[in-house]
Tab-separated table of C-alpha atoms in Angstrom:
chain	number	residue	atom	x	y	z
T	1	UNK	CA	6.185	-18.515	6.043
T	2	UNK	CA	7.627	-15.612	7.807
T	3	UNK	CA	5.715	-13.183	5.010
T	4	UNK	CA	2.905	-14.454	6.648
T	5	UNK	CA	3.680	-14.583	10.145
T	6	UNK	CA	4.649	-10.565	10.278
T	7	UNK	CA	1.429	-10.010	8.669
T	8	UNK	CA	-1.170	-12.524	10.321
T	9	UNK	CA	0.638	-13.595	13.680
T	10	UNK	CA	1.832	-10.359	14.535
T	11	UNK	CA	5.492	-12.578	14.605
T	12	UNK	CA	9.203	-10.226	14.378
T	13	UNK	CA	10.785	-10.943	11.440
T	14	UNK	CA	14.518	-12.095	12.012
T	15	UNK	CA	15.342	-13.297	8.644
T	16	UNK	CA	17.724	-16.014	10.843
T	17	UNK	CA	15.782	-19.017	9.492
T	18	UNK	CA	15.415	-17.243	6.088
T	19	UNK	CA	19.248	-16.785	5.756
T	20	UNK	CA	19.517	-20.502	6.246
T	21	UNK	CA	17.192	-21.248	3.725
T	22	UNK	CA	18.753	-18.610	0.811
T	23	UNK	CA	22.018	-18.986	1.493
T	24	UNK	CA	24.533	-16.400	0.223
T	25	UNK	CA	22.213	-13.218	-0.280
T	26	UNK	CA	25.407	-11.812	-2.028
T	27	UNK	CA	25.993	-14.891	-4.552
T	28	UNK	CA	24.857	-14.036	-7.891
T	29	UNK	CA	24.921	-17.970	-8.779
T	30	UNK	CA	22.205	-17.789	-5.940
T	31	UNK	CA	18.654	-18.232	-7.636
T	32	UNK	CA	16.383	-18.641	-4.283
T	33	UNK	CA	17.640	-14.772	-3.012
T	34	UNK	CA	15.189	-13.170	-5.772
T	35	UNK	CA	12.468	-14.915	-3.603
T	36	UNK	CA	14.037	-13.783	-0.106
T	37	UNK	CA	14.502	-10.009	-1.719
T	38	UNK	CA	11.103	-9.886	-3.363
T	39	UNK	CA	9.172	-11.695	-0.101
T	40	UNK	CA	11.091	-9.426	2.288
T	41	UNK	CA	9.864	-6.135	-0.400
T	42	UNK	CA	6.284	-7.066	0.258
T	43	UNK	CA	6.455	-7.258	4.403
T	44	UNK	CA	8.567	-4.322	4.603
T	45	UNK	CA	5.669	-2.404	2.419
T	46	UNK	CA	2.687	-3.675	4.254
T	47	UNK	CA	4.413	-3.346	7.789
T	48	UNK	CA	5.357	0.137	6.885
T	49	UNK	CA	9.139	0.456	6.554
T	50	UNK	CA	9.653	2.542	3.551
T	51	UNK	CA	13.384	3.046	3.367
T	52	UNK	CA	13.603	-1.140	3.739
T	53	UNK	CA	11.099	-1.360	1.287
T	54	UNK	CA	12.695	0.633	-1.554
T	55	UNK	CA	15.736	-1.395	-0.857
T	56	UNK	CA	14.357	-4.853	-0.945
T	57	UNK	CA	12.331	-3.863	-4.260
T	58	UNK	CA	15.404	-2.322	-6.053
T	59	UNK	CA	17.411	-5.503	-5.308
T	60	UNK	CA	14.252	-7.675	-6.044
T	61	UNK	CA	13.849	-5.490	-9.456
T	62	UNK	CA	17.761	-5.802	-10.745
T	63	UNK	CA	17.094	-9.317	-10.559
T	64	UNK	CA	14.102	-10.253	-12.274
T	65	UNK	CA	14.990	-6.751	-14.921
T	66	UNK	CA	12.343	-6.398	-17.442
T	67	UNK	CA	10.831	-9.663	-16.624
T	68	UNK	CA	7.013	-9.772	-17.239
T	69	UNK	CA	6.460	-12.651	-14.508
T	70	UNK	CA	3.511	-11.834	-12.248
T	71	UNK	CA	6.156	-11.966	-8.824
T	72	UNK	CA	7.929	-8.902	-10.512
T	73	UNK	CA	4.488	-6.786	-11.303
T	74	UNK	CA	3.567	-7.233	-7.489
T	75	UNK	CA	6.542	-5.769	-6.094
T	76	UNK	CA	6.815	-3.126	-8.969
T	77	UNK	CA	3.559	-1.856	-7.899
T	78	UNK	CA	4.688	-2.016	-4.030
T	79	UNK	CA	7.592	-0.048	-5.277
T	80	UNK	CA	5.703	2.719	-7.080
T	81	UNK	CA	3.212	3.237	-3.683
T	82	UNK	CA	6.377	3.189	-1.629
T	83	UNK	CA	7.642	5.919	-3.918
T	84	UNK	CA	4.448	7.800	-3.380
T	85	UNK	CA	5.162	7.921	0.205
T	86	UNK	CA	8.774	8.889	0.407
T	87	UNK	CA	7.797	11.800	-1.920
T	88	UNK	CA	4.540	12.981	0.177
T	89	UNK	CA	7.034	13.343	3.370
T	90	UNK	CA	9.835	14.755	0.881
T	91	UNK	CA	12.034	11.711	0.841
T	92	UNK	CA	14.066	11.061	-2.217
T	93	UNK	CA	12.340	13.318	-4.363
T	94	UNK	CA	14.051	13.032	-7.408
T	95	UNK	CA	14.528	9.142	-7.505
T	96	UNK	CA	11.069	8.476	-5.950
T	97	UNK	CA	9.523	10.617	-8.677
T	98	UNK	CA	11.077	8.255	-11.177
T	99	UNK	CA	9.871	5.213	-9.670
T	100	UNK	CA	6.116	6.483	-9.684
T	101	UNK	CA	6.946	6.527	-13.306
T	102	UNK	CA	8.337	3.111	-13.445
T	103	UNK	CA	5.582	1.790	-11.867
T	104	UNK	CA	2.751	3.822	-13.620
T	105	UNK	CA	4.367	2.224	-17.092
T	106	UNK	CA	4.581	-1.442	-16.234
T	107	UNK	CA	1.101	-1.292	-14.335
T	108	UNK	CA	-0.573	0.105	-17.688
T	109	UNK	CA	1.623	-2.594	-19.744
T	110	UNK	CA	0.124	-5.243	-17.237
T	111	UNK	CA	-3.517	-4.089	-17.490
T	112	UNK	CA	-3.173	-4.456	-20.819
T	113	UNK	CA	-2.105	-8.001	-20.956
T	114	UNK	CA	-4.135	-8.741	-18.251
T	115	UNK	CA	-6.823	-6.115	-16.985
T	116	UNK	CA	-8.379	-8.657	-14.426
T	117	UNK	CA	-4.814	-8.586	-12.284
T	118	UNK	CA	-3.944	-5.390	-12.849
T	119	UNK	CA	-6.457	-2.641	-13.335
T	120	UNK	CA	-6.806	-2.003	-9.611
T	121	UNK	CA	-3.117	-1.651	-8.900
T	122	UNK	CA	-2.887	0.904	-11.816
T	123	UNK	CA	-5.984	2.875	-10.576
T	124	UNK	CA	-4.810	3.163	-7.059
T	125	UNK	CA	-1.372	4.545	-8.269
T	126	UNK	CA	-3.226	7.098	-10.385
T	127	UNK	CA	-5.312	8.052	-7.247
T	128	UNK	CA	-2.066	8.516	-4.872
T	129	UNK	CA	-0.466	10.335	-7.807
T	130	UNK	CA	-3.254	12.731	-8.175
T	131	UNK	CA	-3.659	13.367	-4.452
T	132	UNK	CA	0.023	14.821	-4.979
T	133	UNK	CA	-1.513	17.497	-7.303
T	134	UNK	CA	-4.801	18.159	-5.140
T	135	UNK	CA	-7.078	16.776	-7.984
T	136	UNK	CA	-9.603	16.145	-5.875
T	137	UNK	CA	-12.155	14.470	-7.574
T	138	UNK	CA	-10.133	12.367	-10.196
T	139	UNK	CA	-8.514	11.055	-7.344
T	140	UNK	CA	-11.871	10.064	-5.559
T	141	UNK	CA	-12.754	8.458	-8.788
T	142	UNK	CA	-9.495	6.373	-9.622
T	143	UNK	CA	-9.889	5.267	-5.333
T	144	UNK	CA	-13.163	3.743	-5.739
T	145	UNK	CA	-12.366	2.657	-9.339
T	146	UNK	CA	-9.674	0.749	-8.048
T	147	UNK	CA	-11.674	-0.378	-4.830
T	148	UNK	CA	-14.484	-1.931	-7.129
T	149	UNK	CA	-11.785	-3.724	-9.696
T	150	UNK	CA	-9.708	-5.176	-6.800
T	151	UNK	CA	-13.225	-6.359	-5.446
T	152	UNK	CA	-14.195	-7.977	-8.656
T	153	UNK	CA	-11.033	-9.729	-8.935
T	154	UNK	CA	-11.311	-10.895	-5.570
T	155	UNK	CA	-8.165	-9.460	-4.366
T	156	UNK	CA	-9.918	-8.673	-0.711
T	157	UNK	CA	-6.002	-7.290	0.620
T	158	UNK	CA	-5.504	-4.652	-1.982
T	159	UNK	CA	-9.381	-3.518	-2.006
T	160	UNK	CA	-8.389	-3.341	1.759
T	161	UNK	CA	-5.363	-1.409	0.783
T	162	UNK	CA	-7.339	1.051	-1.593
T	163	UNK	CA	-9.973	1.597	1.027
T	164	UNK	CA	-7.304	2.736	3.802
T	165	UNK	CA	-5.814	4.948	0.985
T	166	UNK	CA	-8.737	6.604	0.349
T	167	UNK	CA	-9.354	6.636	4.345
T	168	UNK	CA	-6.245	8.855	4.819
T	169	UNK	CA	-6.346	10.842	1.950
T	170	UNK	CA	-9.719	12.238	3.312
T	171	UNK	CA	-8.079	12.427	7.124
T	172	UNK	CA	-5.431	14.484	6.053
T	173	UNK	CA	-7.782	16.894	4.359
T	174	UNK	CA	-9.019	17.543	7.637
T	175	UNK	CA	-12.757	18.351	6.398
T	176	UNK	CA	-14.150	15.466	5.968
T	177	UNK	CA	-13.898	12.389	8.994
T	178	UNK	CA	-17.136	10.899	7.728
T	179	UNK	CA	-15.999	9.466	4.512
T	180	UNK	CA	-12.546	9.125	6.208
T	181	UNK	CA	-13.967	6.611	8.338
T	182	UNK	CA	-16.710	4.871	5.804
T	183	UNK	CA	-13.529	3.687	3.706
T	184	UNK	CA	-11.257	3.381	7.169
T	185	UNK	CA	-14.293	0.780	8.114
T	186	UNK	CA	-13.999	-0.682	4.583
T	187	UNK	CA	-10.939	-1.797	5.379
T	188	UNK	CA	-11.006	-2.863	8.032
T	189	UNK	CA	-13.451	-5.397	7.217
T	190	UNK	CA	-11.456	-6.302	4.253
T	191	UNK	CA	-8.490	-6.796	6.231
T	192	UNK	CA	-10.538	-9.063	8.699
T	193	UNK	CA	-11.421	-11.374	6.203
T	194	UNK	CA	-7.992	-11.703	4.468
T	195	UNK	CA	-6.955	-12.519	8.079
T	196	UNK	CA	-4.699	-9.656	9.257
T	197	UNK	CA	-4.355	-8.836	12.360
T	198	UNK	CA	-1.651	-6.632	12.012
T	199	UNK	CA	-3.626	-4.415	9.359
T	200	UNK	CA	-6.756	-4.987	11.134
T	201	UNK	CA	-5.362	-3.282	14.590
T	202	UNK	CA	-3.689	-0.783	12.536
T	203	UNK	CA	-6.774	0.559	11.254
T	204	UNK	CA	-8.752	0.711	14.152
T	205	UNK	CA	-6.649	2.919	15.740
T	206	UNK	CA	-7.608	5.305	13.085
T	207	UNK	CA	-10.953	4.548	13.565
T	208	UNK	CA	-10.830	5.421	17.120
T	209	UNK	CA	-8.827	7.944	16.697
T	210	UNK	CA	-11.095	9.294	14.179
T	211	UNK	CA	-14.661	8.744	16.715
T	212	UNK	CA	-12.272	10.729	19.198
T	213	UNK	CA	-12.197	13.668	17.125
T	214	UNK	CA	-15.758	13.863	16.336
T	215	UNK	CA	-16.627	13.938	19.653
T	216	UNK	CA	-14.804	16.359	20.626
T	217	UNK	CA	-16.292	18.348	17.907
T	218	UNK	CA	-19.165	17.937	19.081
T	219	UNK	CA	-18.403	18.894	22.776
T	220	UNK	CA	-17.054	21.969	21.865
T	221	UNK	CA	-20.587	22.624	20.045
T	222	UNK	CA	-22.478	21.905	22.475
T	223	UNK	CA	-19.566	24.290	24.741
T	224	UNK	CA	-20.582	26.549	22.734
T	225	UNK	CA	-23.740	26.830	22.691
């Protein structure tokens, strides 16, 4: 319930009525806390807090260990974007290289068992990966690769999470807003219909943001002229 109040009401997470429902987080005779660490893995990724994140999906991981359970796929590839984030601002290079790996491996053993689930999640790791090492195209591919497989599957939030990828990589190349903003708006419309407010208000600020900056451009052409 509070997963899905920080990401549709726009609610604080305080964990208080969570702790009262898990108990001792720190009792390994526990068996709900695998829920409250992997639950608290996936808001912590989608609301942005990447230190958190890597916390609640290392604890969520020692638990369920080489499990092949669906639950422990999800936040393993949560865990491998993370990664891809703390590395692109220089965070924990060395261990957040070796979770990329982690979560490259289990993704491909996942899609191979079960290529319906899990081909998008693998394909959208590749793409963030190959950003990393300015591949341009192959990443464009594996982004709308893993945009049309998430679509097919009917996963609207991760086709809306592959689209904003995509969105940013092209912002930050700083050459191209117009396809920055055709996937930004792809998201955004994916994120509407999976019911996000949070997500959806996030992204339009890019948008804006985005409509700012061509118009400025184009005042300082016409300035120009």
């Amino acid at each position: 319930r509070e997963t899905v109040s920080v990401l549709i009401d726009k609610e604080d997470a305080t964990g208080i009525q969570e702790k009262a429902v898990f108990g001792d987080l720190n009792d390994p005779g526990n068996k709900p806390r695998e829920a409250f660490f992997h639950h608290s893995a996936i808001r912590c990724y989608w609301s942005g807090h990447t230190e958190r994140c890597r916390y609640f999906s290392q604890k969520s991981m020692n638990l369920t260990g080489q499990g092949g359970q669906p639950t422990a796929y999800i936040v393993k590839f949560l865990f491998g974007l993370n990664c891809l984030d703390l590395l692109r601002n220089n965070k924990q290079v060395t261990k957040s290289r070796e979770g990329i790996r982690v979560a490259i491996a289990a993704m491909e053993d996942a899609a191979t068992n079960s290529e319906w689930n899990f081909m998008n999640k693998l394909r959208l790791l590749e793409a963030e990966q190959l950003t990393l090492t300015r591949h341009h195209w192959r990443a464009i591919n594996k982004y709308d690769a893993s945009i049309e497989s998430a679509k097919k599957a009917g996963f609207i939030h991760e086709q809306g999470l592959a689209c904003e990828k995509a969105g940013f990589y092209f912002k930050n190349l700083d050459r191209n807003n117009k396809k920055a903003l055709e996937y930004f708006k792809q998201a955004c419309e994916c994120y509407k219909e999976w019911g996000s407010s949070v997500k959806v208000d996030f992204i339009q600020k890019e948008i804006d943001s985005l409509n700012e900056r061509e118009r400025d451009s184009l005042d300082v052409k016409e300035g120009s002229k």
